[in-house]
Coordinates of C-alpha atoms in Angstrom, one line a residue:
M1 CA 95.3 100.7 118.3
A2 CA 92.1 102.6 117.7
N3 CA 93.9 104.1 114.6
F4 CA 94.7 100.6 113.3
W5 CA 91.0 99.5 113.6
K6 CA 89.5 103.1 111.9
K7 CA 92.0 102.1 109.0
L8 CA 91.0 98.5 108.8
W9 CA 87.5 99.5 108.7
I10 CA 88.3 102.4 105.9
L11 CA 90.3 99.5 103.9
L12 CA 86.8 97.5 103.7
D13 CA 84.4 100.2 102.8
L14 CA 83.2 97.7 100.6
S15 CA 82.1 95.3 102.8
Q16 CA 81.1 97.7 105.8
R17 CA 76.8 97.0 105.1
K18 CA 77.7 93.4 104.9
L19 CA 79.5 93.2 108.5
K20 CA 77.0 95.6 110.0
F21 CA 74.4 93.5 109.3
L22 CA 76.7 90.4 110.4
F23 CA 77.4 92.1 113.6
V24 CA 73.3 91.8 114.3
I25 CA 73.2 88.4 113.3
L26 CA 75.8 87.7 116.1
I27 CA 74.3 89.2 119.1
I28 CA 71.1 87.3 117.9
F29 CA 72.8 84.2 117.8
E30 CA 74.7 84.5 121.2
L31 CA 71.6 85.6 122.8
L32 CA 69.8 82.5 121.8
R33 CA 72.6 80.3 123.0
L34 CA 71.4 81.3 126.7
I35 CA 68.4 80.0 126.4
G36 CA 69.5 76.7 126.9
P37 CA 71.2 76.9 129.9
Y38 CA 68.6 79.1 131.5
L39 CA 65.9 76.3 130.4
L40 CA 68.1 73.6 132.2
K41 CA 68.1 76.0 135.4
L42 CA 64.9 75.6 135.8
I43 CA 64.3 72.0 135.1
I44 CA 66.7 71.6 137.6
D45 CA 65.0 73.6 140.3
E46 CA 61.7 71.7 139.0
L47 CA 63.3 68.7 139.6
I48 CA 64.6 69.4 143.0
S49 CA 60.6 69.7 144.5
F50 CA 59.4 67.1 142.2
K51 CA 55.8 66.3 141.9
I52 CA 54.1 64.2 139.6
E53 CA 52.0 67.1 138.4
K54 CA 55.1 68.9 136.9
V55 CA 55.9 66.4 134.2
S56 CA 54.2 68.0 131.4
L57 CA 56.0 71.8 132.4
I58 CA 59.7 69.5 132.7
L59 CA 59.0 68.1 129.3
M60 CA 57.9 70.8 127.4
M61 CA 61.1 72.5 129.2
I62 CA 63.1 69.9 127.7
A63 CA 61.0 70.1 124.2
G64 CA 61.8 74.3 124.4
M65 CA 65.5 73.0 125.0
F66 CA 65.8 71.1 122.0
L67 CA 63.6 73.6 119.7
S68 CA 65.9 76.2 121.2
E69 CA 68.8 74.5 119.8
Q70 CA 67.6 74.1 116.1
I71 CA 67.0 77.4 115.7
T72 CA 70.2 78.4 117.1
S73 CA 71.8 75.8 114.5
L74 CA 69.7 77.3 111.8
V75 CA 70.9 80.8 112.6
A76 CA 74.1 79.6 112.6
Y77 CA 74.3 78.0 109.5
F78 CA 73.1 81.8 108.1
K79 CA 75.8 83.5 110.0
D80 CA 78.4 81.5 108.6
K81 CA 77.0 81.2 105.1
K82 CA 77.3 85.4 105.2
I83 CA 81.0 85.4 107.0
F84 CA 82.5 82.7 104.0
A85 CA 80.5 85.3 101.4
I86 CA 82.1 88.4 102.9
L87 CA 85.6 86.4 103.4
I88 CA 86.0 85.6 100.0
D89 CA 84.9 88.8 98.8
M90 CA 87.4 90.5 100.7
E91 CA 90.4 88.0 99.1
Y92 CA 88.6 89.7 95.6
Y93 CA 89.2 92.8 95.9
L94 CA 91.8 93.5 98.2
P95 CA 94.4 92.3 96.0
T96 CA 92.6 93.6 92.8
R97 CA 92.5 97.3 94.8
A98 CA 96.5 96.6 95.9
Q99 CA 97.4 96.0 91.9
K100 CA 95.7 98.8 90.9
K101 CA 97.5 101.3 93.4
L102 CA 100.7 99.6 92.2
V103 CA 100.4 100.4 88.8
S104 CA 98.8 103.7 89.5
L105 CA 102.0 105.0 91.6
S106 CA 104.9 107.2 90.3
L107 CA 108.1 105.8 89.1
N108 CA 110.0 107.1 91.7
Y109 CA 107.9 104.9 94.4
H110 CA 108.9 101.4 92.2
E111 CA 112.5 102.8 91.8
K112 CA 112.6 102.5 95.9
E113 CA 111.0 99.5 96.2
N114 CA 112.1 95.8 96.0
T115 CA 109.6 94.4 93.7
G116 CA 109.6 91.3 95.9
N117 CA 108.9 93.5 98.7
K118 CA 106.2 94.6 97.5
I119 CA 104.5 91.7 96.3
S120 CA 105.0 89.9 99.8
K121 CA 103.3 93.0 101.5
I122 CA 100.7 92.6 99.0
Q123 CA 99.9 88.8 99.6
R124 CA 100.8 88.6 103.2
G125 CA 98.6 91.8 104.3
V126 CA 95.6 90.3 102.0
D127 CA 96.4 86.6 104.0
K128 CA 96.6 88.2 107.4
I129 CA 93.5 90.3 106.7
S130 CA 91.8 87.4 106.0
D131 CA 92.7 85.3 109.2
L132 CA 92.4 88.4 111.1
M133 CA 88.5 88.9 109.9
A134 CA 87.9 85.2 110.1
N135 CA 88.9 85.3 113.7
M136 CA 86.6 88.3 114.8
C137 CA 83.8 87.1 113.2
W138 CA 83.7 83.2 114.5
E139 CA 85.9 84.2 117.8
V140 CA 86.5 87.3 118.7
I141 CA 82.9 89.3 118.4
P142 CA 81.1 86.3 119.7
T143 CA 83.3 86.0 122.6
L144 CA 82.6 89.6 123.5
I145 CA 79.0 89.6 123.4
Q146 CA 79.4 86.6 125.3
L147 CA 81.4 88.4 128.0
V148 CA 79.1 91.3 127.8
A149 CA 76.0 89.1 128.0
T150 CA 77.6 87.1 130.7
F151 CA 78.8 90.0 133.2
A152 CA 74.5 91.5 132.5
I153 CA 73.0 88.0 133.3
L154 CA 75.1 87.6 136.7
L155 CA 74.7 90.5 138.3
I156 CA 70.7 90.1 137.6
V157 CA 71.2 86.8 139.4
D158 CA 73.4 87.9 142.4
W159 CA 75.5 91.3 142.0
R160 CA 78.6 89.2 143.6
F161 CA 78.4 86.7 141.0
G162 CA 78.5 90.0 138.3
F163 CA 81.7 91.0 141.1
L164 CA 83.8 88.3 140.5
F165 CA 83.2 87.9 137.2
F166 CA 84.2 91.6 136.5
L167 CA 87.4 91.7 139.3
F168 CA 88.9 88.8 136.8
A169 CA 88.1 89.4 133.3
P170 CA 89.4 92.8 133.2
T171 CA 92.3 91.9 135.0
F172 CA 92.9 88.7 131.8
I173 CA 92.5 91.4 129.7
W174 CA 95.1 93.9 131.0
V175 CA 97.5 91.3 130.9
T176 CA 97.1 89.9 127.6
Y177 CA 97.3 93.6 125.8
K178 CA 100.3 94.8 127.8
V179 CA 102.5 91.6 126.6
N180 CA 101.4 92.3 123.1
R181 CA 102.1 96.0 123.4
G182 CA 105.7 95.0 124.6
L183 CA 106.2 92.4 121.8
H184 CA 105.0 94.9 118.8
S185 CA 108.4 96.2 117.7
I186 CA 109.5 92.5 117.5
R187 CA 106.4 91.8 115.3
E188 CA 107.5 95.2 112.8
Q189 CA 111.1 93.7 112.6
R190 CA 110.1 90.2 111.8
H191 CA 107.9 91.5 108.8
R192 CA 110.3 94.0 107.8
D193 CA 112.7 90.4 107.1
Y194 CA 109.6 88.8 105.4
E195 CA 109.5 91.4 103.1
E196 CA 113.5 91.5 102.5
S197 CA 113.6 87.9 102.0
A198 CA 110.9 87.6 99.4
G199 CA 112.7 90.1 97.7
K200 CA 116.6 88.4 98.3
M201 CA 114.6 85.6 96.4
G202 CA 113.3 87.5 93.6
E203 CA 116.1 89.1 92.7
S204 CA 117.9 86.0 92.7
I205 CA 116.1 84.1 90.4
I206 CA 115.2 87.5 88.4
N207 CA 119.2 87.3 87.9
I208 CA 119.5 83.9 87.5
N209 CA 121.5 84.2 84.2
T210 CA 124.4 87.0 86.1
V211 CA 124.3 84.6 89.4
Q212 CA 125.2 81.8 87.8
S213 CA 127.6 83.1 85.3
F214 CA 129.9 84.4 88.2
V215 CA 129.1 81.2 90.3
Q216 CA 127.8 83.2 93.0
E217 CA 124.7 80.6 94.0
K218 CA 126.1 79.4 97.7
R219 CA 126.4 83.4 98.2
E220 CA 122.7 84.0 97.5
V221 CA 121.6 80.9 99.1
K222 CA 124.3 81.7 102.5
E223 CA 122.4 85.8 102.3
Y224 CA 118.8 84.2 102.4
S225 CA 119.5 81.9 105.1
S226 CA 120.6 84.5 107.2
I227 CA 117.6 86.7 106.9
R228 CA 115.3 83.4 107.6
E229 CA 117.4 83.2 110.5
M230 CA 116.6 86.1 111.8
I231 CA 112.8 85.6 111.3
K232 CA 113.3 82.4 113.4
V233 CA 115.0 84.1 116.1
N234 CA 112.3 86.6 116.3
E235 CA 109.6 84.1 115.9
L236 CA 110.6 82.0 118.9
K237 CA 111.4 85.1 121.0
E238 CA 107.9 85.9 120.0
W239 CA 105.6 83.0 121.3
F240 CA 108.4 81.9 124.2
K241 CA 107.1 85.1 126.2
I242 CA 103.7 84.6 125.4
L243 CA 104.2 81.0 126.5
Q244 CA 105.7 82.6 129.8
V245 CA 102.6 85.0 130.2
N246 CA 100.1 81.9 129.2
I247 CA 100.8 80.6 133.3
G248 CA 99.8 83.7 134.7
R249 CA 96.7 83.9 132.2
N250 CA 96.1 80.5 133.3
F251 CA 96.2 81.4 137.3
I252 CA 93.9 84.2 136.6
V253 CA 91.1 82.0 135.1
D254 CA 91.6 79.2 137.1
T255 CA 91.2 81.6 140.5
G256 CA 88.2 83.5 139.0
R257 CA 86.4 80.0 138.1
I258 CA 87.2 78.7 142.1
S259 CA 86.1 82.0 143.6
I260 CA 82.6 81.9 141.8
L261 CA 82.0 78.2 142.5
L262 CA 83.2 78.8 146.1
L263 CA 80.8 81.8 146.3
G264 CA 77.8 79.8 144.5
V265 CA 78.5 76.9 147.2
Y266 CA 78.3 79.3 149.8
L267 CA 75.0 81.5 148.9
V268 CA 73.1 77.9 148.1
W269 CA 74.5 76.7 151.7
H270 CA 72.8 79.4 153.4
G271 CA 69.7 79.5 150.8
Q272 CA 70.3 82.8 149.1
V273 CA 70.1 80.8 145.4
S274 CA 68.9 77.4 144.0
I275 CA 70.7 74.6 143.0
G276 CA 69.7 75.4 139.3
T277 CA 70.9 78.7 139.6
L278 CA 73.9 77.8 141.0
V279 CA 74.5 75.1 137.8
F280 CA 73.4 78.2 135.5
V281 CA 76.0 80.2 136.8
I282 CA 78.8 77.8 136.4
T283 CA 78.0 76.6 133.2
L284 CA 77.8 80.5 131.9
S285 CA 80.9 81.4 133.8
E286 CA 82.4 78.2 132.9
K287 CA 82.2 78.6 129.3
S288 CA 83.0 82.9 129.4
F289 CA 85.8 81.7 131.5
F290 CA 87.5 79.4 128.8
S291 CA 86.0 81.8 125.7
L292 CA 88.5 84.5 127.4
F293 CA 91.4 82.4 127.1
R294 CA 90.9 81.9 123.8
L295 CA 90.3 85.0 122.6
S296 CA 93.6 85.8 124.8
R297 CA 94.6 83.7 121.9
F298 CA 93.0 85.2 119.1
Y299 CA 94.2 88.3 120.4
D300 CA 98.0 87.3 120.1
K301 CA 97.6 86.2 116.8
I302 CA 95.6 89.3 115.6
Q303 CA 98.6 91.5 117.1
E304 CA 100.7 89.8 115.4
S305 CA 99.0 89.6 111.7
S306 CA 98.0 93.8 112.6
V307 CA 101.6 94.2 111.7
A308 CA 101.4 92.8 108.3
V309 CA 97.8 94.1 107.5
D310 CA 99.2 97.9 108.7
R311 CA 102.1 97.3 106.0
F312 CA 99.4 96.4 103.8
I313 CA 97.1 99.5 104.7
N314 CA 99.9 102.0 104.4
L315 CA 100.4 100.6 100.7
A316 CA 96.9 101.0 100.0
N317 CA 97.0 104.6 101.1
E318 CA 100.2 105.3 99.4
N319 CA 99.9 108.7 97.2
P320 CA 101.2 108.7 93.8
D321 CA 104.2 111.9 93.9
I322 CA 102.8 112.8 90.5
K323 CA 98.9 113.8 90.6
N324 CA 96.7 113.5 87.9
K325 CA 94.4 117.3 87.7
A326 CA 90.7 116.1 88.4
N327 CA 89.2 116.8 84.7
G328 CA 92.2 117.5 83.2
L329 CA 92.9 118.0 79.3
K330 CA 91.8 115.0 77.3
P331 CA 93.1 116.0 73.6
K332 CA 91.8 114.0 70.7
I333 CA 95.0 115.0 68.8
I334 CA 98.4 116.8 69.8
R335 CA 100.6 118.0 67.4
G336 CA 103.8 116.9 69.4
E337 CA 105.3 120.5 69.9
I338 CA 107.4 120.1 73.3
E339 CA 109.0 122.6 75.5
F340 CA 111.4 122.8 78.6
R341 CA 111.7 126.2 80.1
E342 CA 114.2 126.3 82.8
V343 CA 113.5 122.9 84.4
E344 CA 115.4 122.0 87.6
F345 CA 115.4 118.2 88.8
T346 CA 117.1 116.3 91.3
Y347 CA 116.5 112.7 92.0
E348 CA 115.9 111.9 96.2
E349 CA 118.9 109.8 96.2
S350 CA 120.8 112.4 94.6
N351 CA 122.8 115.3 95.8
A352 CA 123.3 116.6 91.8
K353 CA 121.0 118.2 89.7
A354 CA 119.9 115.7 87.0
L355 CA 118.6 118.7 85.1
D356 CA 119.6 122.1 85.5
N357 CA 118.0 125.2 84.4
V358 CA 117.6 123.1 81.2
S359 CA 115.1 125.2 78.5
F360 CA 114.6 123.9 74.9
K361 CA 112.0 123.6 72.0
I362 CA 111.3 120.7 69.9
A363 CA 109.3 121.1 66.7
A364 CA 106.3 119.2 66.1
G365 CA 107.2 116.6 63.7
T366 CA 110.9 116.7 63.6
I367 CA 113.9 114.1 64.7
N368 CA 115.8 115.5 67.8
A369 CA 118.6 113.9 69.2
F370 CA 120.0 113.3 72.8
V371 CA 123.8 112.8 73.9
G372 CA 125.8 113.4 76.1
P373 CA 128.1 111.8 78.5
S374 CA 126.4 109.0 80.9
G375 CA 124.7 110.8 83.8
G376 CA 123.9 113.6 81.8
G377 CA 120.4 114.1 81.9
K378 CA 119.1 112.6 78.6
T379 CA 116.7 109.5 80.1
T380 CA 115.6 111.9 82.9
V381 CA 114.3 114.1 79.6
A382 CA 112.3 111.1 78.1
R383 CA 110.9 110.9 81.9
M384 CA 109.9 114.3 82.3
I385 CA 107.9 114.2 79.1
Y386 CA 106.4 111.2 79.9
R387 CA 105.4 112.9 83.3
H388 CA 107.1 110.1 85.3
Y389 CA 108.4 112.8 87.2
D390 CA 107.7 116.7 87.8
P391 CA 110.2 119.3 87.6
Q392 CA 110.7 120.9 90.5
S393 CA 111.5 124.5 89.3
G394 CA 110.3 124.8 85.7
T395 CA 107.5 123.8 83.3
V396 CA 107.3 121.2 80.6
L397 CA 104.7 121.8 78.1
L398 CA 103.1 119.8 75.5
D399 CA 101.5 122.2 72.7
G400 CA 102.1 125.0 74.8
R401 CA 100.4 123.9 77.8
D402 CA 101.5 122.9 81.1
L403 CA 102.0 118.8 81.1
R404 CA 100.5 119.2 84.6
E405 CA 97.4 120.8 83.1
Y406 CA 96.7 117.0 80.8
D407 CA 95.2 114.1 82.4
L408 CA 97.7 111.6 82.6
Y409 CA 96.4 109.0 80.1
G410 CA 94.9 111.6 78.1
F411 CA 98.1 112.5 76.9
R412 CA 100.3 109.5 77.2
Q413 CA 98.4 107.2 75.0
F414 CA 100.3 109.8 72.1
I415 CA 103.4 109.0 72.9
A416 CA 105.7 105.6 72.9
I417 CA 109.2 104.8 74.0
V418 CA 111.8 101.7 72.6
P419 CA 113.5 102.0 75.7
Q420 CA 117.3 100.2 75.9
E421 CA 115.9 97.5 77.8
V422 CA 112.6 96.5 76.5
E423 CA 110.3 95.5 79.4
I424 CA 108.8 91.3 77.6
F425 CA 106.1 90.2 79.6
N426 CA 106.1 86.1 79.9
A427 CA 103.9 85.7 76.6
S428 CA 103.6 85.0 73.4
V429 CA 105.3 87.0 70.4
Q430 CA 102.2 88.3 69.6
S431 CA 100.6 89.1 72.6
N432 CA 104.0 91.1 73.6
I433 CA 103.3 93.5 70.6
A434 CA 99.8 93.7 71.1
Y435 CA 100.6 95.0 74.4
S436 CA 100.3 98.7 73.5
N437 CA 96.9 98.0 71.4
P438 CA 95.3 95.2 73.0
K439 CA 92.2 95.8 70.2
A440 CA 95.2 95.4 66.8
T441 CA 94.4 92.8 64.7
P442 CA 96.4 89.9 63.8
A443 CA 97.3 91.6 60.3
D444 CA 97.9 94.4 62.2
I445 CA 100.5 93.1 64.8
R446 CA 101.7 91.4 61.6
R447 CA 102.5 94.4 59.8
A448 CA 104.0 96.4 62.7
A449 CA 106.7 93.3 63.1
R450 CA 107.3 94.0 59.4
I451 CA 107.7 97.2 59.5
A452 CA 110.1 96.8 62.6
N453 CA 112.1 93.9 61.2
A454 CA 110.8 91.4 63.5
E455 CA 108.6 89.3 61.1
E456 CA 112.3 87.9 59.8
F457 CA 113.4 86.0 63.4
I458 CA 109.5 85.2 64.3
K459 CA 108.9 82.9 61.4
N460 CA 111.7 80.9 62.5
L461 CA 110.5 80.4 66.0
K462 CA 108.8 77.3 66.7
N463 CA 105.2 78.6 67.3
G464 CA 105.9 81.4 65.1
Y465 CA 103.8 84.5 66.6
E466 CA 102.3 82.4 69.2
T467 CA 105.9 81.1 70.8
E468 CA 105.8 81.9 74.2
V469 CA 109.4 83.8 75.3
G470 CA 109.8 83.3 78.5
E471 CA 109.9 85.5 82.0
R472 CA 111.3 88.9 80.7
G473 CA 112.0 87.7 76.8
I474 CA 114.6 85.4 78.2
K475 CA 114.4 83.1 74.8
L476 CA 115.0 85.8 73.0
S477 CA 118.4 87.6 72.1
G478 CA 118.9 91.3 72.7
G479 CA 117.9 92.4 68.8
Q480 CA 114.7 90.3 69.3
R481 CA 113.7 91.9 71.9
Q482 CA 114.3 95.3 70.9
R483 CA 112.6 94.6 67.8
I484 CA 109.8 93.8 69.1
G485 CA 109.5 97.3 71.4
I486 CA 110.0 98.8 68.1
A487 CA 106.8 96.8 66.8
R488 CA 104.8 97.5 69.8
A489 CA 105.7 101.2 69.6
I490 CA 104.6 101.0 66.1
L491 CA 101.1 99.3 66.6
A492 CA 100.6 102.5 69.6
D493 CA 100.7 104.8 66.3
P494 CA 101.8 107.7 68.7
K495 CA 102.6 111.1 67.7
I496 CA 105.9 111.5 70.3
L497 CA 108.1 108.5 69.5
I498 CA 111.1 108.5 71.9
F499 CA 114.4 106.3 71.3
D500 CA 116.1 105.8 75.1
E501 CA 119.7 104.3 73.6
A502 CA 117.6 101.7 71.2
T503 CA 120.4 100.9 69.5
S504 CA 123.3 101.0 71.9
S505 CA 124.0 97.6 73.3
L506 CA 123.3 95.6 70.1
D507 CA 125.9 93.9 67.5
S508 CA 126.1 95.7 63.8
H509 CA 123.6 93.5 62.2
S510 CA 120.9 94.1 64.6
E511 CA 121.7 98.0 65.0
K512 CA 121.1 98.4 61.0
L513 CA 118.6 96.4 61.4
I514 CA 117.1 98.9 63.9
Q515 CA 118.2 101.7 62.5
E516 CA 115.9 101.0 58.7
A517 CA 113.0 100.3 61.6
M518 CA 113.3 103.1 63.3
E519 CA 113.5 105.7 59.8
R520 CA 110.5 104.2 58.5
I521 CA 108.3 104.7 61.6
S522 CA 109.6 108.6 62.1
K523 CA 107.7 110.3 59.4
Q524 CA 105.2 112.9 60.5
R525 CA 106.1 112.2 64.2
T526 CA 108.2 113.7 66.6
V527 CA 111.0 111.8 67.6
I528 CA 113.3 111.9 70.4
M529 CA 116.4 109.9 70.1
I530 CA 118.3 109.4 73.1
A531 CA 122.0 108.2 71.7
H532 CA 125.3 107.4 72.8
R533 CA 126.5 106.3 69.3
L534 CA 126.4 109.5 67.5
S535 CA 126.2 107.7 64.3
T536 CA 122.6 107.2 64.8
I537 CA 121.7 110.5 65.0
R538 CA 123.8 112.4 62.4
N539 CA 120.1 113.1 60.1
A540 CA 118.4 114.2 63.1
D541 CA 116.9 118.0 62.5
R542 CA 118.1 119.4 66.0
I543 CA 120.9 117.6 68.4
F544 CA 121.1 118.9 71.9
V545 CA 124.2 117.9 73.9
L546 CA 123.7 117.5 77.7
E547 CA 126.7 117.7 80.6
D548 CA 125.7 117.2 84.4
G549 CA 122.4 118.3 84.0
R550 CA 122.9 121.2 81.9
L551 CA 122.2 121.9 77.9
V552 CA 125.7 122.9 77.2
E553 CA 125.1 123.1 73.2
R554 CA 122.4 122.8 70.5
G555 CA 122.0 122.7 66.5
S556 CA 122.3 120.3 63.5
H557 CA 125.1 117.8 63.4
S558 CA 127.2 119.8 60.6
E559 CA 127.3 122.5 63.1
L560 CA 128.1 120.8 66.2
S561 CA 130.9 119.1 64.4
D562 CA 132.4 122.1 63.2
A563 CA 132.6 123.6 66.7
K564 CA 136.3 122.5 66.9
R565 CA 135.9 123.1 71.4
G566 CA 132.3 122.0 71.8
L567 CA 131.6 118.8 73.6
Y568 CA 129.6 117.1 70.7
A569 CA 132.8 117.5 68.4
H570 CA 135.0 116.0 71.1
L571 CA 132.9 113.1 71.8
L572 CA 132.6 112.4 67.7
K573 CA 136.0 112.5 67.6
L574 CA 137.0 110.1 70.3
Q575 CA 134.5 107.4 68.7
Q576 CA 135.8 108.4 65.4
E577 CA 139.3 107.3 66.9
G578 CA 137.4 104.3 68.6
D579 CA 138.4 105.4 72.5
V580 CA 134.7 105.5 73.0
D581 CA 132.0 103.1 71.4

């Protein structure tokens, strides 16, 4: 548990100074709250041995009580104001940092983690940290200060009061700690289920077209309900256990209260303490025992929250697989020469090598194509060039320098990709095209759209360039999304341009338009075309053929098609005969 608080304290580094200052205010506030009960003790003692000449003194003490309450109220105002400022500040910077962390994590992490899981982890984590710190500032820390102060005062008044309080308070705390420790595994499972349920809901909505097309609505609801049912079962089990323990905790508190009352009555009977002192002791101990019980309830909530907080902290501490070199090279211009030297790479979830001792060189300003059966390693090559992954052995070089020597953002700005499935944001057409260059003018955006053959359909949209395209571009066809992706790549003005099967799933008309756009923007750039349809790469300067992660052939279209026993010639023959697309 100590490790949890240490990690949380590090996470809240921007609030540390404010929290330290708040702690001082809380101590002052709790000490001020003791003045009133102590003055009441003095007043009662004076009234028991009342004399007319003491009226002025009693009135002064009553005025003192009133004044202390007003000062305490004023301090409470500044205390609460400080707490709100800290909490609201946390609710700003924690999700902002989490989002910054997520976008900086390697592609490997995002491929393993469900999107809904990640969003749930962040949202629940931030909410629970906010609840946790609110409880700590308003309830837990003030109560702990109050308990320490009460114990010290009871020892000063009569050591026997302090002994009784010390006997029951730790017992109560130990029982609370024990039950929460036993519930930790249930809470962990519940929060895993929370994230799974969020992921399941996200998947069913994101893939709503597939869900409805295959009439799987009932299945999705059933699977989601099953996860939520497990959450319900575990949550009921958890809180029913706490309710059972409350019976024992009530017994400890009530026994402590009665014990202090009996001791006080005995000491007053023998004249060892005054009635005012007894009232003072009872007031403090009753308040502390009541606060102790409230503290236990908040501790239950803290422990329940700690699992979600811990999962958020783990996300915040997640390190990207791809390390950006400190003071890495930030080139102002690149030639665009790419070289793979004996590169080997295997994905975590696979036993087969995605790239197996692959070596090749791409000259700057040339058009290059990668072809071969599915799973051959074509897309992995593109990921290596972007440095989404690092080779497990071998080297990827850009202009003769190891990619790992470059600043990630420094070299990626010279690369653009048009993937098979262009990722479209829930924004306007203009915003989607401008994503690669937010500073682009409307004229630049329109020019890029014309080059990409996109303006043809954009003009027919209801609001033209301002048309909202929906989540993942659901309002657009596949060909339209591809052309927006090409326009986006054009606007980035890259030196290296990658087409990752950009036309493989399109109709003939869309393919022709996109082919024309690709030809326009390929001049004076290093172009890498990952192709499935061999007809699209006939004019490439060099073609690389990959099979099972190995580079098995290289050459021009004419050279490879003449190699009768080669894989390229075999694939070309199959496509010409119509056996494969």
